[in-house]
Amino acid sequence: MSVPTEGLTLGAVSAIVEKKILTNKIRIYRPGEPVFNPDTGQYEPGPPVTVYEGPGAIFPTGGPSVVLHLAGQAYVDDTPSRYRLLTPLSAPVASREDTVAVVEAEDESAIGRTWRVIDIGETSTLSIVRTTWVDQNTQTTGA
């Protein structure tokens, strides 16, 4: 197999996309191990565990999703606010039910918003960045 001598490699394209598009700082985290509270005698959620913090971007999919409902039951991941999380290929793969938060962004209204991971990151033999489907948790303006 010969090595191309012209054009961009996938690695070069990846580097350009990471620099020009993955300009926000995102955090992916999941619940920590439960902690016993002796005052209540109950286990309570432990501090969250950060899976990834670094460059990323979140994009809407172009409008509300439409999922066929069968026998009156919603599809488990039916959501009116489906988004795509883009991260570098070097980032770990998020797991279903992880939380994604925007930590830093040019658009200040994005900071602090959170999304729920609804499926693990997609993969292909022609990947430039990792795409993960997420559902927006926070939909208020804070006003």
N, CA and C atoms as an extended XYZ file, in Angstrom:
429
Properties=species:S:1:pos:R:3:atomname:S:1:resname:S:1:resid:I:1 pbc="F F F"
N         0.838       -1.163        0.000 N   MET     1
C         0.000        0.000        0.000 CA  MET     1
C         0.888        1.233        0.000 C   MET     1
N         0.605        2.154       -0.879 N   SER     2
C         1.431        3.352       -0.972 CA  SER     2
C         0.899        4.457       -0.062 C   SER     2
N         1.773        5.330        0.331 N   VAL     3
C         1.417        6.463        1.180 CA  VAL     3
C         1.122        7.643        0.271 C   VAL     3
N        -0.044        8.313        0.465 N   PRO     4
C        -0.362        9.450       -0.388 CA  PRO     4
C         0.663       10.560       -0.219 C   PRO     4
N         1.026       11.191       -1.315 N   THR     5
C         2.003       12.265       -1.266 CA  THR     5
C         1.348       13.624       -1.430 C   THR     5
N         0.037       13.649       -1.748 N   GLU     6
C        -0.676       14.918       -1.916 CA  GLU     6
C        -1.923       14.921       -1.050 C   GLU     6
N        -2.400       16.113       -0.736 N   GLY     7
C        -3.637       16.222        0.024 CA  GLY     7
C        -3.412       16.092        1.512 C   GLY     7
N        -4.505       16.129        2.221 N   LEU     8
C        -4.455       16.053        3.677 CA  LEU     8
C        -4.713       14.643        4.166 C   LEU     8
N        -4.022       14.257        5.207 N   THR     9
C        -4.281       12.979        5.848 CA  THR     9
C        -5.436       13.166        6.832 C   THR     9
N        -6.040       12.066        7.288 N   LEU    10
C        -7.094       12.173        8.297 CA  LEU    10
C        -6.569       12.831        9.567 C   LEU    10
N        -5.339       12.527        9.927 N   GLY    11
C        -4.740       13.145       11.107 CA  GLY    11
C        -4.627       14.652       10.968 C   GLY    11
N        -4.262       15.117        9.775 N   ALA    12
C        -4.152       16.553        9.542 CA  ALA    12
C        -5.518       17.220        9.590 C   ALA    12
N        -6.524       16.568        9.012 N   VAL    13
C        -7.885       17.110        9.048 CA  VAL    13
C        -8.385       17.145       10.491 C   VAL    13
N        -8.113       16.079       11.231 N   SER    14
C        -8.497       16.016       12.647 CA  SER    14
C        -7.916       17.197       13.421 C   SER    14
N        -6.653       17.479       13.204 N   ALA    15
C        -5.986       18.579       13.905 CA  ALA    15
C        -6.639       19.921       13.567 C   ALA    15
N        -7.016       20.113       12.305 N   ILE    16
C        -7.669       21.360       11.884 CA  ILE    16
C        -9.035       21.478       12.556 C   ILE    16
N        -9.812       20.398       12.533 N   VAL    17
C       -11.151       20.411       13.146 CA  VAL    17
C       -11.040       20.667       14.643 C   VAL    17
N       -10.113       20.007       15.302 N   GLU    18
C        -9.951       20.209       16.740 CA  GLU    18
C        -9.621       21.665       17.055 C   GLU    18
N        -8.778       22.293       16.234 N   LYS    19
C        -8.366       23.674       16.490 CA  LYS    19
C        -9.451       24.684       16.136 C   LYS    19
N       -10.204       24.436       15.070 N   LYS    20
C       -11.159       25.424       14.573 CA  LYS    20
C       -12.600       25.200       15.025 C   LYS    20
N       -12.972       23.967       15.370 N   ILE    21
C       -14.370       23.673       15.704 CA  ILE    21
C       -14.539       23.260       17.164 C   ILE    21
N       -13.621       22.470       17.691 N   LEU    22
C       -13.741       22.022       19.084 CA  LEU    22
C       -13.150       23.086       20.007 C   LEU    22
N       -13.777       24.259       19.998 N   THR    23
C       -13.226       25.425       20.691 CA  THR    23
C       -13.805       25.642       22.083 C   THR    23
N       -14.814       24.883       22.463 N   ASN    24
C       -15.372       24.995       23.810 CA  ASN    24
C       -14.661       24.012       24.725 C   ASN    24
N       -14.790       24.248       26.025 N   LYS    25
C       -14.275       23.288       27.004 CA  LYS    25
C       -15.481       22.582       27.604 C   LYS    25
N       -15.479       21.270       27.508 N   ILE    26
C       -16.595       20.487       28.032 CA  ILE    26
C       -16.080       19.523       29.095 C   ILE    26
N       -17.016       19.075       29.922 N   ARG    27
C       -16.694       18.089       30.948 CA  ARG    27
C       -17.707       16.952       30.827 C   ARG    27
N       -17.223       15.723       30.831 N   ILE    28
C       -18.089       14.549       30.866 CA  ILE    28
C       -17.877       13.906       32.236 C   ILE    28
N       -18.980       13.681       32.940 N   TYR    29
C       -18.862       13.076       34.265 CA  TYR    29
C       -20.009       12.113       34.520 C   TYR    29
N       -19.828       11.282       35.542 N   ARG    30
C       -20.847       10.295       35.931 CA  ARG    30
C       -20.921       10.255       37.454 C   ARG    30
N       -22.036        9.716       37.989 N   PRO    31
C       -22.165        9.654       39.447 CA  PRO    31
C       -21.052        8.819       40.065 C   PRO    31
N       -20.597        9.277       41.225 N   GLY    32
C       -19.592        8.524       41.961 CA  GLY    32
C       -20.233        7.408       42.762 C   GLY    32
N       -19.415        6.622       43.401 N   GLU    33
C       -19.899        5.532       44.240 CA  GLU    33
C       -20.740        6.097       45.381 C   GLU    33
N       -21.841        5.423       45.732 N   PRO    34
C       -22.670        5.895       46.851 CA  PRO    34
C       -21.862        5.950       48.152 C   PRO    34
N       -22.206        6.929       48.981 N   VAL    35
C       -21.526        7.139       50.257 CA  VAL    35
C       -22.566        7.000       51.371 C   VAL    35
N       -22.229        6.257       52.410 N   PHE    36
C       -23.153        6.058       53.523 CA  PHE    36
C       -23.182        7.293       54.401 C   PHE    36
N       -24.387        7.801       54.689 N   ASN    37
C       -24.568        8.941       55.572 CA  ASN    37
C       -25.044        8.392       56.922 C   ASN    37
N       -24.189        8.416       57.954 N   PRO    38
C       -24.582        7.843       59.243 CA  PRO    38
C       -25.717        8.609       59.919 C   PRO    38
N       -25.892        9.888       59.569 N   ASP    39
C       -26.971       10.678       60.168 CA  ASP    39
C       -28.342       10.218       59.690 C   ASP    39
N       -28.432        9.809       58.439 N   THR    40
C       -29.728        9.389       57.885 CA  THR    40
C       -29.844        7.877       57.789 C   THR    40
N       -28.698        7.187       57.864 N   GLY    41
C       -28.720        5.733       57.697 CA  GLY    41
C       -28.949        5.313       56.251 C   GLY    41
N       -28.761        6.258       55.318 N   GLN    42
C       -29.002        6.002       53.903 CA  GLN    42
C       -27.715        6.199       53.101 C   GLN    42
N       -27.657        5.520       51.956 N   TYR    43
C       -26.579        5.779       51.008 CA  TYR    43
C       -26.999        6.957       50.139 C   TYR    43
N       -26.074        7.865       49.901 N   GLU    44
C       -26.326        9.045       49.085 CA  GLU    44
C       -25.331        9.067       47.934 C   GLU    44
N       -25.698        9.750       46.846 N   PRO    45
C       -24.766        9.805       45.711 CA  PRO    45
C       -23.430       10.411       46.137 C   PRO    45
N       -22.369        9.763       45.710 N   GLY    46
C       -21.036       10.279       45.989 CA  GLY    46
C       -20.689       11.399       45.022 C   GLY    46
N       -19.554       12.035       45.216 N   PRO    47
C       -19.161       13.113       44.300 CA  PRO    47
C       -18.994       12.573       42.878 C   PRO    47
N       -19.355       13.395       41.885 N   PRO    48
C       -19.246       12.929       40.501 CA  PRO    48
C       -17.795       12.643       40.114 C   PRO    48
N       -17.629       11.705       39.191 N   VAL    49
C       -16.316       11.317       38.682 CA  VAL    49
C       -16.169       11.894       37.276 C   VAL    49
N       -15.162       12.731       37.077 N   THR    50
C       -14.920       13.314       35.761 CA  THR    50
C       -14.259       12.275       34.863 C   THR    50
N       -14.882       12.043       33.713 N   VAL    51
C       -14.376       11.090       32.728 CA  VAL    51
C       -13.462       11.804       31.736 C   VAL    51
N       -13.846       13.046       31.382 N   TYR    52
C       -13.084       13.824       30.392 CA  TYR    52
C       -13.345       15.297       30.635 C   TYR    52
N       -12.318       16.097       30.504 N   GLU    53
C       -12.466       17.548       30.483 CA  GLU    53
C       -11.482       18.083       29.468 C   GLU    53
N       -12.001       18.782       28.479 N   GLY    54
C       -11.140       19.301       27.436 CA  GLY    54
C       -11.941       19.848       26.280 C   GLY    54
N       -11.290       19.965       25.119 N   PRO    55
C       -11.959       20.557       23.954 CA  PRO    55
C       -13.155       19.733       23.500 C   PRO    55
N       -14.174       20.437       23.033 N   GLY    56
C       -15.356       19.771       22.510 CA  GLY    56
C       -16.306       20.801       21.929 C   GLY    56
N       -17.387       20.318       21.371 N   ALA    57
C       -18.420       21.193       20.813 CA  ALA    57
C       -19.742       20.452       20.864 C   ALA    57
N       -20.817       21.217       20.993 N   ILE    58
C       -22.151       20.631       21.000 CA  ILE    58
C       -22.960       21.324       19.917 C   ILE    58
N       -23.607       20.495       19.081 N   PHE    59
C       -24.405       21.010       17.970 CA  PHE    59
C       -25.803       20.413       17.995 C   PHE    59
N       -26.828       21.247       17.743 N   PRO    60
C       -28.166       20.670       17.583 CA  PRO    60
C       -28.213       19.859       16.297 C   PRO    60
N       -29.144       18.929       16.221 N   THR    61
C       -29.240       18.089       15.030 CA  THR    61
C       -30.109       18.708       13.953 C   THR    61
N       -30.528       19.944       14.157 N   GLY    62
C       -31.298       20.618       13.114 CA  GLY    62
C       -32.778       20.692       13.402 C   GLY    62
N       -33.209       20.265       14.556 N   GLY    63
C       -34.617       20.347       14.914 CA  GLY    63
C       -35.003       19.208       15.811 C   GLY    63
N       -36.232       19.257       16.306 N   PRO    64
C       -36.687       18.179       17.195 CA  PRO    64
C       -36.654       16.831       16.496 C   PRO    64
N       -36.312       15.815       17.265 N   SER    65
C       -36.297       14.469       16.700 CA  SER    65
C       -37.712       13.932       16.631 C   SER    65
N       -37.929       13.015       15.738 N   VAL    66
C       -39.223       12.368       15.612 CA  VAL    66
C       -38.985       10.869       15.696 C   VAL    66
N       -39.563       10.233       16.686 N   VAL    67
C       -39.413        8.800       16.870 CA  VAL    67
C       -40.796        8.181       16.863 C   VAL    67
N       -40.953        7.113       16.131 N   LEU    68
C       -42.228        6.416       16.054 CA  LEU    68
C       -42.542        5.770       17.400 C   LEU    68
N       -43.751        6.022       17.888 N   HIS    69
C       -44.195        5.406       19.129 CA  HIS    69
C       -44.994        4.159       18.772 C   HIS    69
N       -44.667        3.059       19.394 N   LEU    70
C       -45.357        1.806       19.143 CA  LEU    70
C       -46.223        1.457       20.338 C   LEU    70
N       -47.439        1.112       20.084 N   ALA    71
C       -48.382        0.684       21.120 CA  ALA    71
C       -48.438        1.689       22.267 C   ALA    71
N       -48.329        2.979       21.937 N   GLY    72
C       -48.452        4.009       22.953 CA  GLY    72
C       -47.233        4.185       23.838 C   GLY    72
N       -46.163        3.473       23.559 N   GLN    73
C       -44.966        3.560       24.386 CA  GLN    73
C       -43.875        4.345       23.665 C   GLN    73
N       -43.277        5.273       24.377 N   ALA    74
C       -42.187        6.051       23.787 CA  ALA    74
C       -40.939        5.198       23.692 C   ALA    74
N       -40.154        5.414       22.645 N   TYR    75
C       -38.842        4.793       22.530 CA  TYR    75
C       -38.012        5.267       23.711 C   TYR    75
N       -37.188        4.421       24.266 N   VAL    76
C       -36.454        4.720       25.491 CA  VAL    76
C       -35.656        6.019       25.398 C   VAL    76
N       -35.132        6.367       24.234 N   ASP    77
C       -34.327        7.575       24.108 CA  ASP    77
C       -35.008        8.652       23.279 C   ASP    77
N       -36.327        8.619       23.177 N   ASP    78
C       -37.056        9.663       22.463 CA  ASP    78
C       -36.808       10.990       23.177 C   ASP    78
N       -36.470       12.001       22.437 N   THR    79
C       -36.187       13.300       23.024 CA  THR    79
C       -36.493       14.402       22.028 C   THR    79
N       -37.046       15.496       22.492 N   PRO    80
C       -37.282       16.625       21.596 CA  PRO    80
C       -36.053       17.520       21.456 C   PRO    80
N       -34.964       17.207       22.151 N   SER    81
C       -33.793       18.093       22.139 CA  SER    81
C       -32.497       17.324       21.899 C   SER    81
N       -32.450       16.589       20.801 N   ARG    82
C       -31.269       15.781       20.485 CA  ARG    82
C       -30.144       16.672       19.953 C   ARG    82
N       -28.954       16.455       20.501 N   TYR    83
C       -27.754       17.195       20.108 CA  TYR    83
C       -26.637       16.199       19.823 C   TYR    83
N       -25.565       16.704       19.195 N   ARG    84
C       -24.359       15.904       18.970 CA  ARG    84
C       -23.209       16.540       19.731 C   ARG    84
N       -22.526       15.726       20.509 N   LEU    85
C       -21.304       16.146       21.186 CA  LEU    85
C       -20.142       15.695       20.327 C   LEU    85
N       -19.245       16.611       20.008 N   LEU    86
C       -18.032       16.276       19.258 CA  LEU    86
C       -16.840       16.428       20.187 C   LEU    86
N       -15.996       15.406       20.227 N   THR    87
C       -14.774       15.437       21.023 CA  THR    87
C       -13.632       14.877       20.184 C   THR    87
N       -12.398       15.165       20.575 N   PRO    88
C       -11.269       14.569       19.844 CA  PRO    88
C       -11.308       13.048       19.970 C   PRO    88
N       -10.732       12.373       19.009 N   LEU    89
C       -10.674       10.909       19.065 CA  LEU    89
C        -9.870       10.425       20.264 C   LEU    89
N        -9.005       11.282       20.789 N   SER    90
C        -8.193       10.906       21.947 CA  SER    90
C        -8.993       10.931       23.255 C   SER    90
N       -10.178       11.547       23.246 N   ALA    91
C       -11.019       11.590       24.450 CA  ALA    91
C       -11.621       10.216       24.704 C   ALA    91
N       -11.856        9.872       25.968 N   PRO    92
C       -12.484        8.579       26.242 CA  PRO    92
C       -13.922        8.553       25.726 C   PRO    92
N       -14.419        7.370       25.459 N   VAL    93
C       -15.791        7.202       24.987 CA  VAL    93
C       -16.731        7.391       26.175 C   VAL    93
N       -17.726        8.258       26.008 N   ALA    94
C       -18.720        8.475       27.063 CA  ALA    94
C       -19.660        7.280       27.116 C   ALA    94
N       -20.221        7.037       28.291 N   SER    95
C       -21.183        5.947       28.484 CA  SER    95
C       -22.592        6.504       28.584 C   SER    95
N       -23.545        5.659       28.239 N   ARG    96
C       -24.954        6.032       28.363 CA  ARG    96
C       -25.205        6.525       29.789 C   ARG    96
N       -25.935        7.617       29.895 N   GLU    97
C       -26.308        8.266       31.154 CA  GLU    97
C       -25.205        9.114       31.783 C   GLU    97
N       -24.021        9.225       31.159 N   ASP    98
C       -23.052       10.210       31.622 CA  ASP    98
C       -23.655       11.590       31.402 C   ASP    98
N       -23.102       12.584       32.087 N   THR    99
C       -23.557       13.966       31.927 CA  THR    99
C       -22.452       14.764       31.253 C   THR    99
N       -22.854       15.645       30.342 N   VAL   100
C       -21.929       16.532       29.643 CA  VAL   100
C       -22.278       17.957       30.036 C   VAL   100
N       -21.286       18.733       30.424 N   ALA   101
C       -21.500       20.131       30.791 CA  ALA   101
C       -20.552       21.007       29.986 C   ALA   101
N       -21.028       22.185       29.595 N   VAL   102
C       -20.162       23.167       28.943 CA  VAL   102
C       -19.510       23.977       30.053 C   VAL   102
N       -18.183       23.973       30.074 N   VAL   103
C       -17.414       24.655       31.113 CA  VAL   103
C       -16.976       26.042       30.636 C   VAL   103
N       -16.523       26.130       29.388 N   GLU   104
C       -16.099       27.402       28.796 CA  GLU   104
C       -16.597       27.456       27.364 C   GLU   104
N       -17.074       28.655       26.945 N   ALA   105
C       -17.548       28.822       25.569 CA  ALA   105
C       -17.599       30.304       25.226 C   ALA   105
N       -17.473       30.610       23.954 N   GLU   106
C       -17.633       31.997       23.493 CA  GLU   106
C       -19.036       32.493       23.811 C   GLU   106
N       -20.039       31.646       23.581 N   ASP   107
C       -21.431       31.981       23.869 CA  ASP   107
C       -21.681       31.719       25.345 C   ASP   107
N       -21.738       32.779       26.140 N   GLU   108
C       -21.879       32.621       27.588 CA  GLU   108
C       -23.158       31.895       27.984 C   GLU   108
N       -24.187       31.933       27.130 N   SER   109
C       -25.431       31.247       27.480 CA  SER   109
C       -25.276       29.727       27.442 C   SER   109
N       -24.207       29.229       26.837 N   ALA   110
C       -23.962       27.782       26.788 CA  ALA   110
C       -23.296       27.278       28.064 C   ALA   110
N       -22.592       28.160       28.761 N   ILE   111
C       -21.841       27.750       29.949 CA  ILE   111
C       -22.815       27.292       31.042 C   ILE   111
N       -22.542       26.106       31.571 N   GLY   112
C       -23.366       25.555       32.633 CA  GLY   112
C       -24.499       24.667       32.153 C   GLY   112
N       -24.816       24.697       30.870 N   ARG   113
C       -25.863       23.809       30.363 CA  ARG   113
C       -25.362       22.371       30.400 C   ARG   113
N       -26.295       21.454       30.589 N   THR   114
C       -25.913       20.047       30.660 CA  THR   114
C       -26.752       19.199       29.718 C   THR   114
N       -26.161       18.079       29.326 N   TRP   115
C       -26.803       17.107       28.446 CA  TRP   115
C       -26.595       15.718       29.020 C   TRP   115
N       -27.499       14.811       28.707 N   ARG   116
C       -27.408       13.407       29.120 CA  ARG   116
C       -26.970       12.597       27.910 C   ARG   116
N       -25.948       11.768       28.066 N   VAL   117
C       -25.494       10.906       26.975 CA  VAL   117
C       -26.557        9.832       26.753 C   VAL   117
N       -27.062        9.739       25.518 N   ILE   118
C       -28.099        8.744       25.233 CA  ILE   118
C       -27.579        7.557       24.435 C   ILE   118
N       -26.332        7.637       23.998 N   ASP   119
C       -25.715        6.494       23.338 CA  ASP   119
C       -24.208        6.693       23.353 C   ASP   119
N       -23.465        5.598       23.374 N   ILE   120
C       -22.009        5.730       23.391 CA  ILE   120
C       -21.536        6.348       22.084 C   ILE   120
N       -20.336        6.857       22.064 N   GLY   121
C       -19.801        7.528       20.897 CA  GLY   121
C       -19.801        6.661       19.659 C   GLY   121
N       -20.174        7.279       18.538 N   GLU   122
C       -20.144        6.559       17.259 CA  GLU   122
C       -18.701        6.335       16.833 C   GLU   122
N       -18.511        5.342       16.019 N   THR   123
C       -17.179        5.084       15.488 CA  THR   123
C       -17.306        4.658       14.034 C   THR   123
N       -16.252        4.857       13.289 N   SER   124
C       -16.222        4.426       11.893 CA  SER   124
C       -14.766        4.266       11.482 C   SER   124
N       -14.556        3.777       10.293 N   THR   125
C       -13.187        3.633        9.812 CA  THR   125
C       -12.682        4.930        9.197 C   THR   125
N       -13.526        5.960        9.182 N   LEU   126
C       -13.153        7.246        8.606 CA  LEU   126
C       -13.504        8.361        9.584 C   LEU   126
N       -13.057        8.236       10.827 N   SER   127
C       -13.393        9.209       11.868 CA  SER   127
C       -12.389       10.346       11.899 C   SER   127
N       -12.918       11.542       12.102 N   ILE   128
C       -12.086       12.729       12.289 CA  ILE   128
C       -12.229       13.209       13.727 C   ILE   128
N       -13.456       13.156       14.243 N   VAL   129
C       -13.752       13.433       15.643 CA  VAL   129
C       -14.761       12.392       16.117 C   VAL   129
N       -14.929       12.278       17.427 N   ARG   130
C       -15.920       11.348       17.977 CA  ARG   130
C       -17.257       12.079       18.090 C   ARG   130
N       -18.324       11.450       17.638 N   THR   131
C       -19.672       11.991       17.754 CA  THR   131
C       -20.438       11.167       18.770 C   THR   131
N       -21.054       11.852       19.727 N   THR   132
C       -21.854       11.192       20.753 CA  THR   132
C       -23.211       11.886       20.807 C   THR   132
N       -24.285       11.113       20.779 N   TRP   133
C       -25.639       11.679       20.830 CA  TRP   133
C       -26.002       11.989       22.271 C   TRP   133
N       -26.506       13.204       22.479 N   VAL   134
C       -26.876       13.654       23.822 CA  VAL   134
C       -28.248       14.325       23.793 C   VAL   134
N       -28.878       14.419       24.950 N   ASP   135
C       -30.187       15.031       25.139 CA  ASP   135
C       -30.026       16.152       26.149 C   ASP   135
N       -30.497       17.347       25.812 N   GLN   136
C       -30.315       18.495       26.697 CA  GLN   136
C       -31.122       18.334       27.985 C   GLN   136
N       -30.454       18.548       29.122 N   ASN   137
C       -31.111       18.510       30.436 CA  ASN   137
C       -31.654       19.878       30.820 C   ASN   137
N       -30.858       20.892       30.616 N   THR   138
C       -31.210       22.239       31.085 CA  THR   138
C       -31.705       23.067       29.918 C   THR   138
N       -32.927       23.536       30.026 N   GLN   139
C       -33.519       24.317       28.939 CA  GLN   139
C       -34.109       25.624       29.444 C   GLN   139
N       -33.470       26.241       30.412 N   THR   140
C       -33.950       27.519       30.895 CA  THR   140
C       -32.888       28.578       30.628 C   THR   140
N       -33.330       29.796       30.540 N   THR   141
C       -32.399       30.890       30.278 CA  THR   141
C       -31.774       31.429       31.544 C   THR   141
N       -32.298       31.016       32.699 N   GLY   142
C       -31.766       31.508       33.961 CA  GLY   142
C       -32.297       32.877       34.324 C   GLY   142
N       -33.207       33.402       33.496 N   ALA   143
C       -33.761       34.742       33.773 CA  ALA   143
C       -34.828       34.672       34.837 C   ALA   143
